[in-house]
mmCIF file of C-alpha atoms in Angstrom:
data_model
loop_
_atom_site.group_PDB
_atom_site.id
_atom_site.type_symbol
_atom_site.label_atom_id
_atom_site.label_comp_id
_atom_site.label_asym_id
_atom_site.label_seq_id
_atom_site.Cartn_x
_atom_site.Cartn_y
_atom_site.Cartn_z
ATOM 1 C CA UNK A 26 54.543 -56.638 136.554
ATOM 2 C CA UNK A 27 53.043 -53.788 137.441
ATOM 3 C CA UNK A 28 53.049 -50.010 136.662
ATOM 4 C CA UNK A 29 53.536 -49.048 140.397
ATOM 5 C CA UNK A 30 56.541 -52.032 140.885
ATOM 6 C CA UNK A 31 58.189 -50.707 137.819
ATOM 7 C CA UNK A 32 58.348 -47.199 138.988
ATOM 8 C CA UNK A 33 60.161 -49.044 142.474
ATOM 9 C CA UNK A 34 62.739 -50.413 140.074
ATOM 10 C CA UNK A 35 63.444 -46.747 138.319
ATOM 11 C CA UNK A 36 63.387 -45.518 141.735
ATOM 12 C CA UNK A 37 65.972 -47.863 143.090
ATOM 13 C CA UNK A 38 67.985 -47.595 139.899
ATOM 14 C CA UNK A 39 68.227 -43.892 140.107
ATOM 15 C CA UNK A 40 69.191 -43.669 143.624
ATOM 16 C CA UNK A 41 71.933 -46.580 142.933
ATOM 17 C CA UNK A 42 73.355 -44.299 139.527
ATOM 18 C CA UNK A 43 72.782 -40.862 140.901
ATOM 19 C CA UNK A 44 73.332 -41.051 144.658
ATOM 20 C CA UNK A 45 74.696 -43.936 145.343
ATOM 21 C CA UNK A 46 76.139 -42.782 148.549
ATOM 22 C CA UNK A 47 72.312 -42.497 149.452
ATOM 23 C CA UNK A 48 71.777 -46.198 148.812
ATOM 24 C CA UNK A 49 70.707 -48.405 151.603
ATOM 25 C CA UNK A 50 70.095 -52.160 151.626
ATOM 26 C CA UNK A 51 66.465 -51.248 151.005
ATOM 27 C CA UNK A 52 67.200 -49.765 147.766
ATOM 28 C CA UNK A 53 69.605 -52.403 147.035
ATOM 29 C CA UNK A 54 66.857 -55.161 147.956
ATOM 30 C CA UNK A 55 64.258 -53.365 145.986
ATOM 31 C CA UNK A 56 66.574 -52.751 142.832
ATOM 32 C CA UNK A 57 67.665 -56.754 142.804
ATOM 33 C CA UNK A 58 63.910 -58.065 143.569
ATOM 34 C CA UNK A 59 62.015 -55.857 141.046
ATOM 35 C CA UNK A 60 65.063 -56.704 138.461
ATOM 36 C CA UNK A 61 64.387 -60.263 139.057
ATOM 37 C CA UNK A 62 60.344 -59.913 138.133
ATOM 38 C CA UNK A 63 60.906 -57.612 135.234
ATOM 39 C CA UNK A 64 63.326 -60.700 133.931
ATOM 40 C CA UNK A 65 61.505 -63.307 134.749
ATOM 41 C CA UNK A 66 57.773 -62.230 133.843
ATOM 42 C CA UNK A 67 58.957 -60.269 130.658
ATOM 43 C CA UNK A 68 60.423 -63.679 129.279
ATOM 44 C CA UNK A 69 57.694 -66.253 130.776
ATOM 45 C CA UNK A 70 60.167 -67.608 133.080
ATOM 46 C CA UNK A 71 62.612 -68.992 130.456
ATOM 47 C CA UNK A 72 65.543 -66.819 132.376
ATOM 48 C CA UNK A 73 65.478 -67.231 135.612
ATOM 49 C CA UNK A 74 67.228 -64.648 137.996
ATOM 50 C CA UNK A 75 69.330 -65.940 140.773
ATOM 51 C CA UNK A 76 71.542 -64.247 143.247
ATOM 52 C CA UNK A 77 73.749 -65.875 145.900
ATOM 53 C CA UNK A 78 75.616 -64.679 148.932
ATOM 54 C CA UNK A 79 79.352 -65.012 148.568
ATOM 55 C CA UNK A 80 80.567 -62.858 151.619
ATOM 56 C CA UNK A 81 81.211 -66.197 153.391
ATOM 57 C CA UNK A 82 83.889 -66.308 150.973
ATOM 58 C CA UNK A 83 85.548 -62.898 151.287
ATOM 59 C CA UNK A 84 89.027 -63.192 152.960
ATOM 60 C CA UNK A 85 88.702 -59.513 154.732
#
């Protein structure tokens, strides 16, 4: 991973801790795919990251 897609991730985190009002899916899609390649490079792919959509199963 690199330096500049790193600093992405601490971007998207601070928005998401600090302002999170300010947060839009872009930050949210940044945060969650950066997250995913810090994981999954820093451990050689033993953990693998995935996320799934479960508003199909929201009752509101």
């Amino acid at each position: 991973m690199h330096v500049h897609e790193k600093r992405k991730l601490l971007e998207a985190i601070d928005v998401l801790i600090r302002r999170p009002a300010s947060a839009t899916e872009t930050t949210i899609a940044e945060a969650m795919a950066y997250f995913k390649m810090l994981i999954e490079e820093s451990t050689q792919g033993q953990i693998e990251v995935r996320y799934s959509d479960t508003t199909q199963q929201l009752l509101f």
